[in-house]
PDB file of C-alpha atoms in Angstrom:
ATOM      1  CA  MET A   1     -66.303  92.932-100.388  1.00 73.00           C
ATOM      2  CA  THR A   2     -65.620  95.823 -98.127  1.00 83.00           C
ATOM      3  CA  GLN A   3     -65.480  99.402 -99.301  1.00 85.00           C
ATOM      4  CA  LYS A   4     -61.712  99.269 -98.790  1.00 85.00           C
ATOM      5  CA  ASP A   5     -61.442  96.324-101.215  1.00 82.00           C
ATOM      6  CA  ILE A   6     -63.525  98.127-103.844  1.00 83.00           C
ATOM      7  CA  THR A   7     -61.423 101.271-103.472  1.00 85.00           C
ATOM      8  CA  PHE A   8     -58.224  99.241-103.843  1.00 82.00           C
ATOM      9  CA  VAL A   9     -59.413  97.601-107.079  1.00 80.00           C
ATOM     10  CA  ALA A  10     -60.699 100.910-108.431  1.00 81.00           C
ATOM     11  CA  ASP A  11     -57.363 102.591-107.722  1.00 80.00           C
ATOM     12  CA  PHE A  12     -55.521  99.731-109.408  1.00 77.00           C
ATOM     13  CA  LEU A  13     -57.666  99.982-112.552  1.00 74.00           C
ATOM     14  CA  THR A  14     -57.361 103.753-112.599  1.00 74.00           C
ATOM     15  CA  GLU A  15     -53.583 103.651-112.330  1.00 71.00           C
ATOM     16  CA  HIS A  16     -52.807 100.807-114.753  1.00 66.00           C
ATOM     17  CA  PHE A  17     -55.614 100.813-117.313  1.00 65.00           C
ATOM     18  CA  ASN A  18     -55.994 104.439-118.287  1.00 63.00           C
ATOM     19  CA  GLU A  19     -56.338 105.015-121.992  1.00 64.00           C
ATOM     20  CA  ALA A  20     -53.059 106.074-123.568  1.00 62.00           C
ATOM     21  CA  PRO A  21     -53.666 107.831-126.914  1.00 63.00           C
ATOM     22  CA  GLU A  22     -49.914 107.977-127.598  1.00 65.00           C
ATOM     23  CA  LEU A  23     -49.948 104.173-127.806  1.00 59.00           C
ATOM     24  CA  TYR A  24     -52.780 103.867-130.354  1.00 57.00           C
ATOM     25  CA  SER A  25     -50.374 103.488-133.257  1.00 63.00           C
ATOM     26  CA  ARG A  26     -48.526 100.621-131.574  1.00 62.00           C
ATOM     27  CA  LYS A  27     -49.279  96.948-131.820  1.00 59.00           C
ATOM     28  CA  GLY A  28     -51.078  95.456-128.832  1.00 56.00           C
ATOM     29  CA  LYS A  29     -53.109  96.936-126.016  1.00 52.00           C
ATOM     30  CA  TYR A  30     -54.055 100.596-125.922  1.00 48.00           C
ATOM     31  CA  PHE A  31     -53.589 100.891-122.171  1.00 51.00           C
ATOM     32  CA  ASN A  32     -50.785 100.436-119.674  1.00 51.00           C
ATOM     33  CA  VAL A  33     -50.366  96.818-118.591  1.00 52.00           C
ATOM     34  CA  GLU A  34     -49.712  95.841-114.984  1.00 62.00           C
ATOM     35  CA  ARG A  35     -46.167  97.031-114.324  1.00 66.00           C
ATOM     36  CA  VAL A  36     -44.757  93.792-112.948  1.00 68.00           C
ATOM     37  CA  GLY A  37     -46.147  91.429-115.564  1.00 72.00           C
ATOM     38  CA  GLN A  38     -44.680  93.362-118.465  1.00 73.00           C
ATOM     39  CA  TYR A  39     -41.162  92.518-117.314  1.00 70.00           C
ATOM     40  CA  LEU A  40     -41.875  88.782-117.410  1.00 70.00           C
ATOM     41  CA  LYS A  41     -43.186  88.520-120.962  1.00 73.00           C
ATOM     42  CA  ASP A  42     -40.864  86.580-123.235  1.00 74.00           C
ATOM     43  CA  GLU A  43     -40.972  89.134-126.019  1.00 75.00           C
ATOM     44  CA  ASP A  44     -38.530  91.454-127.730  1.00 77.00           C
ATOM     45  CA  ASP A  45     -41.029  94.308-127.934  1.00 79.00           C
ATOM     46  CA  ASP A  46     -40.394  97.411-125.857  1.00 81.00           C
ATOM     47  CA  LEU A  47     -42.122  97.724-122.503  1.00 80.00           C
ATOM     48  CA  VAL A  48     -45.483  99.459-122.681  1.00 76.00           C
ATOM     49  CA  SER A  49     -44.832 101.215-119.381  1.00 75.00           C
ATOM     50  CA  PRO A  50     -41.055 101.562-118.926  1.00 78.00           C
ATOM     51  CA  PRO A  51     -39.738 102.469-115.464  1.00 77.00           C
ATOM     52  CA  ASN A  52     -38.950 106.032-114.515  1.00 79.00           C
ATOM     53  CA  THR A  53     -35.199 106.214-113.794  1.00 80.00           C
ATOM     54  CA  GLU A  54     -35.203 109.871-112.868  1.00 84.00           C
ATOM     55  CA  GLY A  55     -33.506 110.340-109.520  1.00 84.00           C
ATOM     56  CA  ASN A  56     -32.014 106.833-109.527  1.00 85.00           C
ATOM     57  CA  GLN A  57     -28.735 107.081-107.600  1.00 89.00           C
ATOM     58  CA  TRP A  58     -26.963 104.408-109.647  1.00 85.00           C
ATOM     59  CA  PHE A  59     -27.774 106.029-113.004  1.00 84.00           C
ATOM     60  CA  ASN A  60     -26.794 109.433-111.687  1.00 87.00           C
ATOM     61  CA  PHE A  61     -23.526 107.977-110.416  1.00 89.00           C
ATOM     62  CA  LEU A  62     -22.721 106.416-113.806  1.00 86.00           C
ATOM     63  CA  LYS A  63     -23.704 109.561-115.681  1.00 84.00           C
ATOM     64  CA  ASN A  64     -21.316 111.654-113.593  1.00 88.00           C
ATOM     65  CA  SER A  65     -18.427 109.165-113.727  1.00 88.00           C
ATOM     66  CA  THR A  66     -16.025 109.731-116.601  1.00 83.00           C
ATOM     67  CA  HIS A  67     -14.378 106.293-116.250  1.00 84.00           C
ATOM     68  CA  LEU A  68     -17.482 104.168-115.724  1.00 85.00           C
ATOM     69  CA  LYS A  69     -19.734 105.818-118.294  1.00 78.00           C
ATOM     70  CA  GLU A  70     -18.212 103.908-121.228  1.00 80.00           C
ATOM     71  CA  SER A  71     -16.698 101.010-119.292  1.00 84.00           C
ATOM     72  CA  PRO A  72     -16.900  97.647-121.115  1.00 82.00           C
ATOM     73  CA  LEU A  73     -17.034  95.919-117.709  1.00 82.00           C
ATOM     74  CA  LEU A  74     -20.540  97.179-116.997  1.00 83.00           C
ATOM     75  CA  PHE A  75     -23.401  95.254-118.545  1.00 78.00           C
ATOM     76  CA  PRO A  76     -25.507  97.644-120.658  1.00 77.00           C
ATOM     77  CA  TYR A  77     -28.907  98.628-119.351  1.00 78.00           C
ATOM     78  CA  TYR A  78     -32.048  98.290-121.488  1.00 81.00           C
ATOM     79  CA  PRO A  79     -34.775 100.324-119.741  1.00 79.00           C
ATOM     80  CA  GLU A  80     -37.267  99.644-122.515  1.00 83.00           C
ATOM     81  CA  LYS A  81     -36.891  95.828-122.498  1.00 84.00           C
ATOM     82  CA  SER A  82     -38.260  92.957-120.403  1.00 81.00           C
ATOM     83  CA  LEU A  83     -36.193  90.704-118.158  1.00 80.00           C
ATOM     84  CA  HIS A  84     -36.413  87.888-120.717  1.00 83.00           C
ATOM     85  CA  PHE A  85     -34.743  90.109-123.306  1.00 86.00           C
ATOM     86  CA  VAL A  86     -31.980  91.089-120.868  1.00 85.00           C
ATOM     87  CA  LYS A  87     -31.518  87.439-119.889  1.00 87.00           C
ATOM     88  CA  ARG A  88     -30.979  86.404-123.507  1.00 88.00           C
ATOM     89  CA  GLN A  89     -28.525  89.248-124.035  1.00 87.00           C
ATOM     90  CA  MET A  90     -26.534  88.240-120.946  1.00 88.00           C
ATOM     91  CA  GLU A  91     -26.514  84.550-121.920  1.00 91.00           C
ATOM     92  CA  GLY A  92     -25.139  85.501-125.335  1.00 90.00           C
ATOM     93  CA  VAL A  93     -22.313  87.529-123.770  1.00 87.00           C
ATOM     94  CA  ILE A  94     -21.457  84.723-121.318  1.00 90.00           C
ATOM     95  CA  ASP A  95     -21.436  82.094-124.091  1.00 92.00           C
ATOM     96  CA  GLN A  96     -19.115  84.288-126.122  1.00 90.00           C
ATOM     97  CA  CYS A  97     -16.761  84.715-123.144  1.00 89.00           C
ATOM     98  CA  LEU A  98     -16.609  80.971-122.480  1.00 91.00           C
ATOM     99  CA  GLN A  99     -16.246  79.783-126.078  1.00 92.00           C
ATOM    100  CA  LYS A 100     -12.629  80.864-126.609  1.00 89.00           C
ATOM    101  CA  PRO A 101     -11.278  79.310-123.361  1.00 90.00           C
ATOM    102  CA  ALA A 102     -13.223  76.125-124.125  1.00 89.00           C
ATOM    103  CA  ASP A 103     -11.617  75.890-127.579  1.00 91.00           C
ATOM    104  CA  VAL A 104      -8.102  76.575-126.265  1.00 90.00           C
ATOM    105  CA  ILE A 105      -8.372  74.187-123.310  1.00 89.00           C
ATOM    106  CA  GLY A 106     -10.016  71.505-125.416  1.00 88.00           C
ATOM    107  CA  LYS A 107      -7.217  71.571-128.006  1.00 89.00           C
ATOM    108  CA  SER A 108      -4.506  71.450-125.310  1.00 86.00           C
ATOM    109  CA  VAL A 109      -5.847  68.338-123.536  1.00 84.00           C
ATOM    110  CA  HIS A 110      -4.473  65.003-124.691  1.00 81.00           C
ATOM    111  CA  GLN A 111      -4.120  61.502-123.312  1.00 81.00           C
ATOM    112  CA  ALA A 112      -0.846  61.057-121.434  1.00 76.00           C
ATOM    113  CA  VAL A 113      -1.156  57.401-120.423  1.00 76.00           C
ATOM    114  CA  CYS A 114      -3.671  54.553-120.586  1.00 81.00           C
ATOM    115  CA  MET A 115      -3.885  51.860-117.896  1.00 79.00           C
ATOM    116  CA  SER A 116      -6.231  48.880-117.866  1.00 80.00           C
ATOM    117  CA  LEU A 117      -7.684  48.628-114.348  1.00 76.00           C
ATOM    118  CA  TYR A 118     -10.140  45.768-114.893  1.00 74.00           C
ATOM    119  CA  LYS A 119     -12.096  43.921-117.551  1.00 74.00           C
ATOM    120  CA  VAL A 120     -15.782  43.052-117.643  1.00 72.00           C
ATOM    121  CA  SER A 121     -17.681  40.644-119.852  1.00 69.00           C
ATOM    122  CA  GLN A 122     -19.028  42.282-122.995  1.00 68.00           C
ATOM    123  CA  SER A 123     -22.199  40.249-122.679  1.00 63.00           C
ATOM    124  CA  GLU A 124     -23.250  42.070-119.517  1.00 59.00           C
ATOM    125  CA  ASP A 125     -25.878  44.734-120.071  1.00 60.00           C
ATOM    126  CA  SER A 126     -24.517  46.997-117.359  1.00 62.00           C
ATOM    127  CA  ALA A 127     -20.978  46.823-116.041  1.00 59.00           C
ATOM    128  CA  PRO A 128     -20.707  46.563-112.253  1.00 64.00           C
ATOM    129  CA  GLN A 129     -19.174  49.442-110.327  1.00 67.00           C
ATOM    130  CA  LEU A 130     -15.651  48.305-109.557  1.00 71.00           C
ATOM    131  CA  TYR A 131     -14.056  51.695-109.032  1.00 74.00           C
ATOM    132  CA  LYS A 132     -14.743  54.151-106.218  1.00 76.00           C
ATOM    133  CA  LEU A 133     -13.263  56.770-103.903  1.00 73.00           C
ATOM    134  CA  PRO A 134     -11.400  58.780-106.553  1.00 83.00           C
ATOM    135  CA  PHE A 135      -9.582  61.599-104.751  1.00 88.00           C
ATOM    136  CA  LEU A 136      -7.192  63.976-106.512  1.00 90.00           C
ATOM    137  CA  TRP A 137      -4.200  65.727-104.985  1.00 91.00           C
ATOM    138  CA  ASN A 138      -1.618  68.025-106.533  1.00 92.00           C
ATOM    139  CA  ASP A 139       1.806  68.254-104.905  1.00 91.00           C
ATOM    140  CA  LYS A 140       2.976  71.648-106.139  1.00 90.00           C
ATOM    141  CA  THR A 141       6.369  71.286-104.473  1.00 90.00           C
ATOM    142  CA  SER A 142       7.289  68.140-106.401  1.00 88.00           C
ATOM    143  CA  ASN A 143       5.041  68.843-109.412  1.00 90.00           C
ATOM    144  CA  LEU A 144       3.180  65.549-108.988  1.00 90.00           C
ATOM    145  CA  HIS A 145      -0.451  64.563-109.469  1.00 91.00           C
ATOM    146  CA  TYR A 146      -1.924  61.847-107.250  1.00 91.00           C
ATOM    147  CA  VAL A 147      -5.155  59.867-107.576  1.00 91.00           C
ATOM    148  CA  LEU A 148      -6.389  57.709-104.697  1.00 90.00           C
ATOM    149  CA  PHE A 149      -8.979  55.038-105.453  1.00 87.00           C
ATOM    150  CA  THR A 150     -10.136  51.568-104.429  1.00 82.00           C
ATOM    151  CA  MET A 151     -11.227  48.596-106.497  1.00 78.00           C
ATOM    152  CA  LEU A 152     -14.177  46.564-105.241  1.00 71.00           C
ATOM    153  CA  GLU A 153     -14.668  42.814-105.506  1.00 63.00           C
ATOM    154  CA  ASN A 154     -11.467  40.915-104.631  1.00 59.00           C
ATOM    155  CA  SER A 155      -9.266  43.872-103.680  1.00 65.00           C
ATOM    156  CA  ILE A 156     -11.486  45.573-101.122  1.00 70.00           C
ATOM    157  CA  SER A 157      -8.644  45.654 -98.571  1.00 79.00           C
ATOM    158  CA  LYS A 158      -6.370  47.600-100.927  1.00 83.00           C
ATOM    159  CA  ILE A 159      -6.054  51.273-101.736  1.00 86.00           C
ATOM    160  CA  HIS A 160      -4.468  52.234-105.048  1.00 88.00           C
ATOM    161  CA  ILE A 161      -2.273  55.296-105.554  1.00 90.00           C
ATOM    162  CA  LEU A 162      -1.644  56.614-109.052  1.00 89.00           C
ATOM    163  CA  ARG A 163       1.151  59.141-109.402  1.00 89.00           C
ATOM    164  CA  ARG A 164       1.980  61.204-112.484  1.00 89.00           C
ATOM    165  CA  HIS A 165       4.311  64.122-113.128  1.00 89.00           C
ATOM    166  CA  THR A 166       2.609  67.374-114.110  1.00 87.00           C
ATOM    167  CA  ASP A 167       5.018  67.487-117.062  1.00 86.00           C
ATOM    168  CA  THR A 168       3.573  64.704-119.216  1.00 78.00           C
ATOM    169  CA  SER A 169       6.937  64.182-120.933  1.00 80.00           C
ATOM    170  CA  ARG A 170       8.483  63.042-117.645  1.00 83.00           C
ATOM    171  CA  SER A 171       7.801  59.809-115.788  1.00 78.00           C
ATOM    172  CA  VAL A 172       8.036  58.873-112.116  1.00 80.00           C
ATOM    173  CA  SER A 173       8.982  55.592-110.484  1.00 78.00           C
ATOM    174  CA  ASN A 174       6.146  53.391-109.204  1.00 72.00           C
ATOM    175  CA  GLY A 175       3.556  55.260-111.266  1.00 84.00           C
ATOM    176  CA  ILE A 176       0.807  53.142-109.704  1.00 86.00           C
ATOM    177  CA  LEU A 177       0.909  50.937-106.620  1.00 86.00           C
ATOM    178  CA  ALA A 178      -1.479  49.302-104.159  1.00 86.00           C
ATOM    179  CA  VAL A 179      -1.337  49.319-100.372  1.00 86.00           C
ATOM    180  CA  GLU A 180      -3.002  46.338 -98.701  1.00 83.00           C
ATOM    181  CA  PHE A 181      -4.190  46.787 -95.142  1.00 80.00           C
ATOM    182  CA  GLY A 182      -5.084  43.172 -94.385  1.00 69.00           C
ATOM    183  CA  ASN A 183      -4.443  42.455 -90.715  1.00 65.00           C
ATOM    184  CA  PHE A 184      -1.384  44.639 -90.170  1.00 59.00           C
ATOM    185  CA  LEU A 185      -3.181  46.418 -87.307  1.00 56.00           C
ATOM    186  CA  ASN A 186      -3.622  43.283 -85.208  1.00 53.00           C
ATOM    187  CA  SER A 187      -0.701  43.976 -82.911  1.00 54.00           C
ATOM    188  CA  SER A 188      -2.037  47.390 -81.927  1.00 52.00           C
ATOM    189  CA  ILE A 189      -5.680  46.377 -81.413  1.00 52.00           C
ATOM    190  CA  ASN A 190      -5.942  42.709 -80.485  1.00 52.00           C
ATOM    191  CA  GLU A 191      -2.807  40.632 -80.008  1.00 49.00           C
ATOM    192  CA  SER A 192      -4.664  37.318 -79.930  1.00 50.00           C
ATOM    193  CA  SER A 193      -6.668  37.698 -83.142  1.00 51.00           C
ATOM    194  CA  ASP A 194      -5.342  36.427 -86.449  1.00 51.00           C
ATOM    195  CA  SER A 195      -8.552  36.877 -88.413  1.00 56.00           C
ATOM    196  CA  ARG A 196      -8.937  40.656 -88.437  1.00 64.00           C
ATOM    197  CA  CYS A 197      -8.973  42.204 -91.887  1.00 76.00           C
ATOM    198  CA  TYR A 198      -9.698  45.809 -92.802  1.00 80.00           C
ATOM    199  CA  SER A 199     -11.201  47.508 -95.841  1.00 80.00           C
ATOM    200  CA  CYS A 200     -10.984  51.187 -96.772  1.00 82.00           C
ATOM    201  CA  LEU A 201     -14.093  53.325 -96.287  1.00 83.00           C
ATOM    202  CA  ASP A 202     -12.505  56.591 -97.369  1.00 85.00           C
ATOM    203  CA  ALA A 203      -9.085  58.050 -98.161  1.00 88.00           C
ATOM    204  CA  HIS A 204      -7.777  61.577 -98.645  1.00 91.00           C
ATOM    205  CA  PHE A 205      -4.424  63.275 -98.728  1.00 92.00           C
ATOM    206  CA  TYR A 206      -3.706  65.022 -95.432  1.00 93.00           C
ATOM    207  CA  ASP A 207      -0.710  66.873 -96.889  1.00 92.00           C
ATOM    208  CA  ASP A 208       1.985  66.249 -99.508  1.00 91.00           C
ATOM    209  CA  GLU A 209       3.576  63.452 -97.431  1.00 91.00           C
ATOM    210  CA  THR A 210       0.621  61.884 -95.623  1.00 93.00           C
ATOM    211  CA  VAL A 211      -2.538  59.985 -96.570  1.00 92.00           C
ATOM    212  CA  THR A 212      -5.456  59.724 -94.123  1.00 92.00           C
ATOM    213  CA  VAL A 213      -7.648  56.619 -94.388  1.00 89.00           C
ATOM    214  CA  VAL A 214     -10.782  55.406 -92.596  1.00 89.00           C
ATOM    215  CA  LEU A 215     -10.703  51.621 -92.182  1.00 86.00           C
ATOM    216  CA  LYS A 216     -13.490  49.200 -91.332  1.00 83.00           C
ATOM    217  CA  GLU A 217     -13.119  45.741 -89.892  1.00 79.00           C
ATOM    218  CA  SER A 218     -14.253  43.227 -92.527  1.00 71.00           C
ATOM    219  CA  VAL A 219     -16.131  40.750 -90.347  1.00 69.00           C
ATOM    220  CA  GLN A 220     -19.853  40.017 -90.319  1.00 64.00           C
ATOM    221  CA  GLN A 221     -20.683  41.032 -86.767  1.00 63.00           C
ATOM    222  CA  GLU A 222     -21.889  43.961 -84.739  1.00 65.00           C
ATOM    223  CA  GLY A 223     -19.437  46.411 -83.220  1.00 63.00           C
ATOM    224  CA  LYS A 224     -17.007  46.444 -86.130  1.00 68.00           C
ATOM    225  CA  GLU A 225     -13.799  48.309 -85.465  1.00 77.00           C
ATOM    226  CA  ARG A 226     -13.343  51.688 -87.159  1.00 83.00           C
ATOM    227  CA  VAL A 227      -9.782  52.965 -87.465  1.00 85.00           C
ATOM    228  CA  LEU A 228      -8.540  56.402 -88.519  1.00 90.00           C
ATOM    229  CA  ALA A 229      -4.983  55.935 -89.755  1.00 88.00           C
ATOM    230  CA  GLN A 230      -2.415  58.286 -91.243  1.00 90.00           C
ATOM    231  CA  LEU A 231       0.041  56.663 -93.612  1.00 89.00           C
ATOM    232  CA  PRO A 232       3.258  58.352 -94.771  1.00 90.00           C
ATOM    233  CA  LEU A 233       3.755  58.134 -98.533  1.00 86.00           C
ATOM    234  CA  SER A 234       7.376  57.135 -97.947  1.00 84.00           C
TER     235      SER A 234
END
């Protein structure tokens, strides 16, 4: 060790481990602990060496502000406590804030409609994934909810559109329908082919009247066609 190292350690011990007679009556060590570690202890006891807030601009600002001094919007400061204590206090406040909305929202949610999309054998240990690409869209102008999704297996070339009114007491025509792509693009890509069939890779609403889909040619060969199509809901 160099003399500089020894001096550094000696200064550290001198600063943090001086005897503190005023602490003799307290439980625990009779000297100041390292000032960083004390904040990380998961204890409710007061800090042995609390920080000196004198001259702190934020505390001076609060002290001199009539409106902010007692504001319920400011989280209270505990200068004598560790970060673990403050964390538990904050978690308690957050849980209390979220509990009431959770109760109100939970009681207001109810099932509006039930549709059977597919059935699987009860003997299977794990049901296969037959449902993918759920995308939600809310048409605020017409007060309609939309859900886009595809069903795997036999209907891979179809995209399903579920439509519901935001007012659950009202119904809309064609609440659910399927659009099949099949080979309807043949005329625009390859006039001579009758075997082209397309499946949906992805689908999203572009706006309230238009759906954007990414299609893939469903043939087992290299160089499959990829098509970006925009379909009007009408």
